[in-house]
Amino acid sequence: MWSPQVFLLLQCLSLPNLLYAAPNPTQRDQIGTVIPLAVVVPPSGNWEGNDGLWSTFSIQIGSPAQKVNALVSTASNQQLVVSAGACSTGSSTTCKTAPASTFDPKSSSTWIRNNGTAQVLATDLNSTEVLYGTDTIALSGISSLSSPNQLLGITPNNLSFNSLGLNPSSSNFSSSGFSLSYESYISSLKSQNKIPSLSYGYAAGAHYRQALGSLTLGGYDASLVSSNNLTVSFNNQTSVLSLTVHSISISSSSGKRSLSTDPFSASVHSTTPFLSLPLPVCQRFEDAFGITYDDESELYLLNDTLHSQLLSRAANITFTLTDPSSQALVNITLPYQAFDLLAEPPFVKIRSRHFPLKRAKSNSDVVLGRAFLQEAYLITDYERSAFSISQRRWANTTQDIRTIIPPSAPIVGNTTVPEIKAAEETLKHEHSHMAAIIAAVVGGVVLLTVVFGCFIIIHQRKRRLWLQQTRNLNEPITSSPPPPPKPFLQAPSTAVSMHNTTCELESVFTPSTIKPPPFVQSDITPPMPISPRLVHIPSRQQIIHELPAGESISELIGSPVYESPMIRRQREQWEFEQERQRIRILQEDRRNRLRDSP
């Protein structure tokens, strides 16, 4: 939260937009709408499918939410799921391998059937019947990407697997002069400002590398991209990602050879796992790999012996891609393991290895499918009608998520896919510049707060000192005598015993002649009289009695020597007068300074 001081300071500096930024802002468009960041969709972590093992993504459908795993479809604009009713017959491979990947519309309170039906493309490149309705759809683990009343297709056909469509075009239904149009899921997220643009970055993942798929909505992961100069434009009406296959070659321990004669056009989409190629190209694949086409399943099936031989050859297949309007060439290399897939019923009668190659029935059926995208990274921008494809990088690097900002953003203008990185760098520079401004403003506020606080503290201290000095000047000078001295310690008055006979000398002084100093007579008690025998000096006329001879002489007991009370009192009185004189001088000096000050 902004503090009140920072809030006011930012307002004064004309930076109000910083105060109301959305949770994940990157840029504001011309009308001030916050553009969100790209969203990374986490994979489910499962490898599923009946035509191979593929990395899936989880979606939540209905209320309460039912979690299903789906494969990404770059060609479809719909979300297609297998009905839970397909499991009643026990023939659905989806039910056998992934029972949590079916949807039961009867268990959802938000499901609404619209009585629409259609024939859509299934994974085998054939059509399958779909029943339609609407329900709430969200990406699992990202609650913010929830959208109600989304078109949902349900199929009981066991040849299908759940599909997450990324094409932003709408779906239209018409019957008896009545028509309905449904916005696609990705377009609804863009309309709700939950993703920045109608774009994505996608890689299918590779089970043989144990590398999960990657999906980013509204951007791409730059750490997976091998830079190149190929940008391909497409027809925005059909949204078919079409490019030119310049050549195909194979390299192995036995050498290198070409698998294509002339360039041909192909579309890229992940709805199907197959590479559907022209018949002459398929025949060259048959000759190079020794594979045989099975007319019944329309698949290239492999036995274990051939599979072992192909593994030992360690062949690599390189697709060289280009675009008629571009001179750039991009190589996408796939190891043989990318073509080593398992097919299960109902594709085949028994579980078998297959080579994901199909004979295209026409030029429009030529497809580079999901198997191709195991080693490629696809970036698509529908708002600019452009896409790029590159070799996927496998280095263990951290994610580098780049946001593809829409053309409406003033920073981008008419940028195309290769220019997105430059636009992102510009945006990142603006973010750094804005962060520096915010840091400088906050730092300045903190510095001003510290300086102002120090000024207040110093001012208060000086004021307290001045008040104390003023109070001292107004008080009268009074003197008080120093504290009384401690009582005197008495000297012992012990008689000297000589053979049990005490001889007492005569005294010239009497105790009454010893008096305390006059200025302490009322404060202290006079000391005890000093024994005459200790201070008496006999006169010459007095008779002095001589001690008997031969007797031992006993020395009088000594007493401690103390400072004379009179001297001590005089010294203390002198020190007191000196201190009072010093105080008078200081006070007189203060009066003079105060009088002379303006």
mmCIF file of C-alpha atoms in Angstrom, residues 111-338:
data_model
loop_
_atom_site.group_PDB
_atom_site.id
_atom_site.type_symbol
_atom_site.label_atom_id
_atom_site.label_comp_id
_atom_site.label_asym_id
_atom_site.label_seq_id
_atom_site.Cartn_x
_atom_site.Cartn_y
_atom_site.Cartn_z
ATOM 1 C CA TRP A 111 -24.569 -26.831 -18.384
ATOM 2 C CA ILE A 112 -27.078 -25.607 -20.999
ATOM 3 C CA ARG A 113 -27.747 -27.697 -24.100
ATOM 4 C CA ASN A 114 -28.291 -25.675 -27.280
ATOM 5 C CA ASN A 115 -29.410 -28.613 -29.482
ATOM 6 C CA GLY A 116 -26.619 -27.884 -31.941
ATOM 7 C CA THR A 117 -24.712 -30.678 -33.695
ATOM 8 C CA ALA A 118 -21.776 -30.610 -36.066
ATOM 9 C CA GLN A 119 -19.102 -32.739 -37.674
ATOM 10 C CA VAL A 120 -15.610 -31.793 -36.482
ATOM 11 C CA LEU A 121 -12.117 -33.069 -37.179
ATOM 12 C CA ALA A 122 -11.010 -35.957 -34.980
ATOM 13 C CA THR A 123 -7.497 -37.151 -34.240
ATOM 14 C CA ASP A 124 -7.541 -39.547 -37.159
ATOM 15 C CA LEU A 125 -8.203 -36.648 -39.574
ATOM 16 C CA ASN A 126 -11.773 -37.898 -40.039
ATOM 17 C CA SER A 127 -14.899 -36.164 -38.781
ATOM 18 C CA THR A 128 -16.879 -37.087 -35.699
ATOM 19 C CA GLU A 129 -20.287 -35.962 -34.445
ATOM 20 C CA VAL A 130 -20.388 -33.465 -31.592
ATOM 21 C CA LEU A 131 -23.292 -32.279 -29.391
ATOM 22 C CA TYR A 132 -23.038 -28.683 -28.210
ATOM 23 C CA GLY A 133 -23.995 -26.640 -25.192
ATOM 24 C CA THR A 134 -22.508 -23.968 -22.925
ATOM 25 C CA ASP A 135 -20.812 -24.160 -19.552
ATOM 26 C CA THR A 136 -18.137 -22.500 -17.409
ATOM 27 C CA ILE A 137 -14.565 -23.276 -18.499
ATOM 28 C CA ALA A 138 -11.306 -22.495 -16.699
ATOM 29 C CA LEU A 139 -7.707 -23.611 -16.929
ATOM 30 C CA SER A 140 -6.794 -25.820 -14.004
ATOM 31 C CA GLY A 141 -4.569 -24.075 -11.480
ATOM 32 C CA ILE A 142 -5.386 -20.596 -12.868
ATOM 33 C CA SER A 143 -8.702 -19.527 -11.364
ATOM 34 C CA SER A 144 -8.441 -16.080 -12.942
ATOM 35 C CA LEU A 145 -8.823 -17.619 -16.424
ATOM 36 C CA SER A 146 -12.405 -18.715 -15.817
ATOM 37 C CA SER A 147 -15.050 -17.774 -18.372
ATOM 38 C CA PRO A 148 -18.791 -18.571 -18.108
ATOM 39 C CA ASN A 149 -21.178 -19.560 -20.915
ATOM 40 C CA GLN A 150 -18.457 -20.987 -23.111
ATOM 41 C CA LEU A 151 -19.285 -23.206 -26.071
ATOM 42 C CA LEU A 152 -18.507 -26.838 -25.264
ATOM 43 C CA GLY A 153 -18.691 -29.816 -27.588
ATOM 44 C CA ILE A 154 -19.330 -33.312 -26.217
ATOM 45 C CA THR A 155 -18.665 -36.419 -28.261
ATOM 46 C CA PRO A 156 -19.449 -40.042 -27.393
ATOM 47 C CA ASN A 157 -17.053 -41.196 -30.108
ATOM 48 C CA ASN A 158 -14.223 -43.268 -28.681
ATOM 49 C CA LEU A 159 -11.820 -42.165 -31.437
ATOM 50 C CA SER A 160 -11.591 -38.700 -29.902
ATOM 51 C CA PHE A 161 -9.616 -37.243 -27.052
ATOM 52 C CA ASN A 162 -10.361 -34.016 -25.165
ATOM 53 C CA SER A 163 -9.266 -30.950 -27.115
ATOM 54 C CA LEU A 164 -8.273 -27.459 -25.938
ATOM 55 C CA GLY A 165 -8.824 -25.168 -28.926
ATOM 56 C CA LEU A 166 -6.598 -22.104 -29.329
ATOM 57 C CA ASN A 167 -8.050 -20.660 -32.541
ATOM 58 C CA PRO A 168 -9.766 -17.346 -31.651
ATOM 59 C CA SER A 169 -12.391 -17.402 -34.409
ATOM 60 C CA SER A 170 -16.039 -17.612 -33.365
ATOM 61 C CA SER A 171 -18.420 -20.561 -33.861
ATOM 62 C CA ASN A 172 -21.655 -19.928 -35.735
ATOM 63 C CA PHE A 173 -24.829 -22.013 -35.738
ATOM 64 C CA SER A 174 -27.820 -21.415 -37.981
ATOM 65 C CA SER A 175 -31.098 -23.290 -38.282
ATOM 66 C CA SER A 176 -34.418 -22.252 -39.870
ATOM 67 C CA GLY A 177 -33.327 -18.662 -40.288
ATOM 68 C CA PHE A 178 -32.078 -18.453 -36.676
ATOM 69 C CA SER A 179 -28.350 -18.055 -36.052
ATOM 70 C CA LEU A 180 -26.126 -18.062 -32.977
ATOM 71 C CA SER A 181 -22.535 -16.942 -32.674
ATOM 72 C CA TYR A 182 -20.259 -18.012 -29.826
ATOM 73 C CA GLU A 183 -17.023 -16.302 -28.944
ATOM 74 C CA SER A 184 -14.086 -18.668 -28.593
ATOM 75 C CA TYR A 185 -12.504 -19.286 -25.200
ATOM 76 C CA ILE A 186 -9.255 -17.470 -25.995
ATOM 77 C CA SER A 187 -11.180 -14.507 -27.445
ATOM 78 C CA SER A 188 -13.326 -14.288 -24.299
ATOM 79 C CA LEU A 189 -10.183 -14.155 -22.166
ATOM 80 C CA LYS A 190 -8.898 -11.303 -24.316
ATOM 81 C CA SER A 191 -12.271 -9.484 -24.094
ATOM 82 C CA GLN A 192 -12.188 -9.777 -20.297
ATOM 83 C CA ASN A 193 -8.616 -8.388 -20.301
ATOM 84 C CA LYS A 194 -7.248 -11.581 -18.745
ATOM 85 C CA ILE A 195 -4.617 -12.117 -21.442
ATOM 86 C CA PRO A 196 -2.794 -9.365 -23.358
ATOM 87 C CA SER A 197 -3.428 -10.506 -26.928
ATOM 88 C CA LEU A 198 -4.785 -13.237 -29.187
ATOM 89 C CA SER A 199 -1.485 -15.083 -29.320
ATOM 90 C CA TYR A 200 0.276 -18.083 -27.852
ATOM 91 C CA GLY A 201 3.524 -20.024 -27.765
ATOM 92 C CA TYR A 202 3.330 -23.823 -27.823
ATOM 93 C CA ALA A 203 5.501 -26.931 -27.893
ATOM 94 C CA ALA A 204 3.971 -30.413 -27.654
ATOM 95 C CA GLY A 205 6.622 -31.892 -25.382
ATOM 96 C CA ALA A 206 8.521 -35.144 -25.938
ATOM 97 C CA HIS A 207 7.993 -38.317 -23.921
ATOM 98 C CA TYR A 208 11.301 -39.794 -25.117
ATOM 99 C CA ARG A 209 13.035 -36.776 -23.554
ATOM 100 C CA GLN A 210 10.709 -36.662 -20.520
ATOM 101 C CA ALA A 211 10.067 -33.011 -21.404
ATOM 102 C CA LEU A 212 6.517 -31.810 -20.760
ATOM 103 C CA GLY A 213 4.630 -29.559 -23.122
ATOM 104 C CA SER A 214 4.773 -25.765 -22.920
ATOM 105 C CA LEU A 215 1.829 -23.416 -23.434
ATOM 106 C CA THR A 216 1.833 -19.638 -22.928
ATOM 107 C CA LEU A 217 -1.268 -17.542 -23.659
ATOM 108 C CA GLY A 218 -0.636 -13.974 -24.797
ATOM 109 C CA GLY A 219 3.101 -14.539 -25.247
ATOM 110 C CA TYR A 220 5.817 -17.157 -25.513
ATOM 111 C CA ASP A 221 8.776 -18.662 -23.662
ATOM 112 C CA ALA A 222 11.916 -17.223 -25.227
ATOM 113 C CA SER A 223 14.114 -19.791 -23.471
ATOM 114 C CA LEU A 224 12.695 -22.485 -25.802
ATOM 115 C CA VAL A 225 13.168 -20.542 -29.035
ATOM 116 C CA SER A 226 16.112 -20.879 -31.421
ATOM 117 C CA SER A 227 16.188 -17.508 -33.133
ATOM 118 C CA ASN A 228 15.627 -17.299 -36.894
ATOM 119 C CA ASN A 229 14.358 -14.792 -39.453
ATOM 120 C CA LEU A 230 11.336 -16.714 -40.725
ATOM 121 C CA THR A 231 7.958 -15.000 -40.304
ATOM 122 C CA VAL A 232 4.925 -16.395 -42.088
ATOM 123 C CA SER A 233 1.702 -14.500 -42.719
ATOM 124 C CA PHE A 234 -1.643 -16.288 -42.920
ATOM 125 C CA ASN A 235 -5.202 -15.581 -43.988
ATOM 126 C CA ASN A 236 -7.050 -14.166 -40.996
ATOM 127 C CA GLN A 237 -10.374 -15.461 -42.353
ATOM 128 C CA THR A 238 -9.343 -19.126 -42.300
ATOM 129 C CA SER A 239 -6.584 -18.860 -39.654
ATOM 130 C CA VAL A 240 -4.753 -21.780 -41.257
ATOM 131 C CA LEU A 241 -1.062 -21.762 -40.324
ATOM 132 C CA SER A 242 0.328 -22.627 -43.737
ATOM 133 C CA LEU A 243 3.974 -22.586 -44.837
ATOM 134 C CA THR A 244 6.234 -24.182 -47.430
ATOM 135 C CA VAL A 245 8.263 -27.334 -46.860
ATOM 136 C CA HIS A 246 11.341 -26.616 -48.931
ATOM 137 C CA SER A 247 12.916 -30.043 -48.474
ATOM 138 C CA ILE A 248 13.128 -33.108 -46.218
ATOM 139 C CA SER A 249 16.321 -35.061 -45.662
ATOM 140 C CA ILE A 250 17.486 -37.975 -43.537
ATOM 141 C CA SER A 251 20.938 -38.464 -42.052
ATOM 142 C CA SER A 252 22.149 -41.587 -40.281
ATOM 143 C CA SER A 253 25.191 -43.753 -39.884
ATOM 144 C CA SER A 254 24.744 -44.884 -43.492
ATOM 145 C CA GLY A 255 24.822 -41.357 -44.893
ATOM 146 C CA LYS A 256 22.448 -38.577 -45.937
ATOM 147 C CA ARG A 257 19.699 -38.627 -48.534
ATOM 148 C CA SER A 258 16.739 -36.512 -49.624
ATOM 149 C CA LEU A 259 13.156 -37.549 -48.885
ATOM 150 C CA SER A 260 11.412 -34.936 -51.055
ATOM 151 C CA THR A 261 11.561 -33.842 -54.647
ATOM 152 C CA ASP A 262 9.860 -30.472 -54.894
ATOM 153 C CA PRO A 263 8.720 -27.925 -52.283
ATOM 154 C CA PHE A 264 5.114 -28.280 -51.157
ATOM 155 C CA SER A 265 2.687 -26.410 -48.935
ATOM 156 C CA ALA A 266 1.678 -27.774 -45.523
ATOM 157 C CA SER A 267 -0.327 -26.555 -42.553
ATOM 158 C CA VAL A 268 0.868 -26.766 -38.962
ATOM 159 C CA HIS A 269 -1.568 -27.831 -36.277
ATOM 160 C CA SER A 270 -1.553 -30.137 -33.313
ATOM 161 C CA THR A 271 -5.047 -31.620 -33.557
ATOM 162 C CA THR A 272 -3.599 -34.763 -35.116
ATOM 163 C CA PRO A 273 -0.368 -36.553 -34.198
ATOM 164 C CA PHE A 274 0.382 -37.465 -37.828
ATOM 165 C CA LEU A 275 2.540 -36.008 -40.540
ATOM 166 C CA SER A 276 0.196 -36.211 -43.505
ATOM 167 C CA LEU A 277 2.473 -35.848 -46.546
ATOM 168 C CA PRO A 278 2.132 -36.164 -50.310
ATOM 169 C CA LEU A 279 2.242 -39.733 -51.611
ATOM 170 C CA PRO A 280 5.683 -39.420 -53.333
ATOM 171 C CA VAL A 281 7.175 -38.200 -50.058
ATOM 172 C CA CYS A 282 5.542 -41.053 -48.141
ATOM 173 C CA GLN A 283 6.996 -43.559 -50.606
ATOM 174 C CA ARG A 284 10.498 -42.151 -50.007
ATOM 175 C CA PHE A 285 9.936 -42.523 -46.271
ATOM 176 C CA GLU A 286 8.908 -46.144 -46.872
ATOM 177 C CA ASP A 287 12.101 -46.824 -48.808
ATOM 178 C CA ALA A 288 14.380 -45.025 -46.332
ATOM 179 C CA PHE A 289 12.972 -46.629 -43.184
ATOM 180 C CA GLY A 290 11.702 -49.927 -44.540
ATOM 181 C CA ILE A 291 8.203 -49.306 -43.180
ATOM 182 C CA THR A 292 5.034 -50.815 -44.687
ATOM 183 C CA TYR A 293 1.629 -49.217 -45.086
ATOM 184 C CA ASP A 294 -1.269 -51.150 -43.509
ATOM 185 C CA ASP A 295 -4.401 -50.685 -45.636
ATOM 186 C CA GLU A 296 -6.793 -51.786 -42.893
ATOM 187 C CA SER A 297 -5.629 -49.346 -40.192
ATOM 188 C CA GLU A 298 -4.195 -46.830 -42.706
ATOM 189 C CA LEU A 299 -1.109 -46.699 -40.499
ATOM 190 C CA TYR A 300 2.554 -47.553 -40.906
ATOM 191 C CA LEU A 301 3.002 -50.369 -38.388
ATOM 192 C CA LEU A 302 6.363 -51.586 -37.115
ATOM 193 C CA ASN A 303 7.364 -54.899 -35.603
ATOM 194 C CA ASP A 304 9.940 -55.183 -32.848
ATOM 195 C CA THR A 305 12.745 -56.270 -35.219
ATOM 196 C CA LEU A 306 12.358 -53.247 -37.487
ATOM 197 C CA HIS A 307 12.006 -50.992 -34.470
ATOM 198 C CA SER A 308 15.340 -52.232 -33.054
ATOM 199 C CA GLN A 309 17.054 -51.716 -36.414
ATOM 200 C CA LEU A 310 15.788 -48.152 -36.730
ATOM 201 C CA LEU A 311 16.914 -47.349 -33.187
ATOM 202 C CA SER A 312 20.417 -48.615 -33.958
ATOM 203 C CA ARG A 313 20.596 -46.441 -37.082
ATOM 204 C CA ALA A 314 19.927 -43.303 -34.972
ATOM 205 C CA ALA A 315 18.511 -41.469 -37.966
ATOM 206 C CA ASN A 316 17.630 -37.765 -37.904
ATOM 207 C CA ILE A 317 14.999 -36.271 -40.192
ATOM 208 C CA THR A 318 15.395 -32.592 -41.082
ATOM 209 C CA PHE A 319 12.529 -30.459 -42.394
ATOM 210 C CA THR A 320 13.647 -27.253 -44.102
ATOM 211 C CA LEU A 321 10.839 -24.684 -43.924
ATOM 212 C CA THR A 322 10.335 -21.387 -45.696
ATOM 213 C CA ASP A 323 7.682 -19.001 -46.996
ATOM 214 C CA PRO A 324 7.154 -17.892 -50.610
ATOM 215 C CA SER A 325 7.499 -14.245 -49.620
ATOM 216 C CA SER A 326 10.639 -14.854 -47.562
ATOM 217 C CA GLN A 327 14.153 -15.954 -48.373
ATOM 218 C CA ALA A 328 14.695 -17.323 -44.864
ATOM 219 C CA LEU A 329 15.161 -21.063 -44.347
ATOM 220 C CA VAL A 330 14.635 -22.788 -41.018
ATOM 221 C CA ASN A 331 15.689 -26.351 -40.219
ATOM 222 C CA ILE A 332 13.663 -28.463 -37.786
ATOM 223 C CA THR A 333 15.423 -31.728 -36.977
ATOM 224 C CA LEU A 334 13.594 -34.689 -35.440
ATOM 225 C CA PRO A 335 15.316 -37.815 -34.121
ATOM 226 C CA TYR A 336 13.836 -41.199 -34.946
ATOM 227 C CA GLN A 337 12.437 -41.398 -31.396
ATOM 228 C CA ALA A 338 9.958 -38.644 -32.348
#
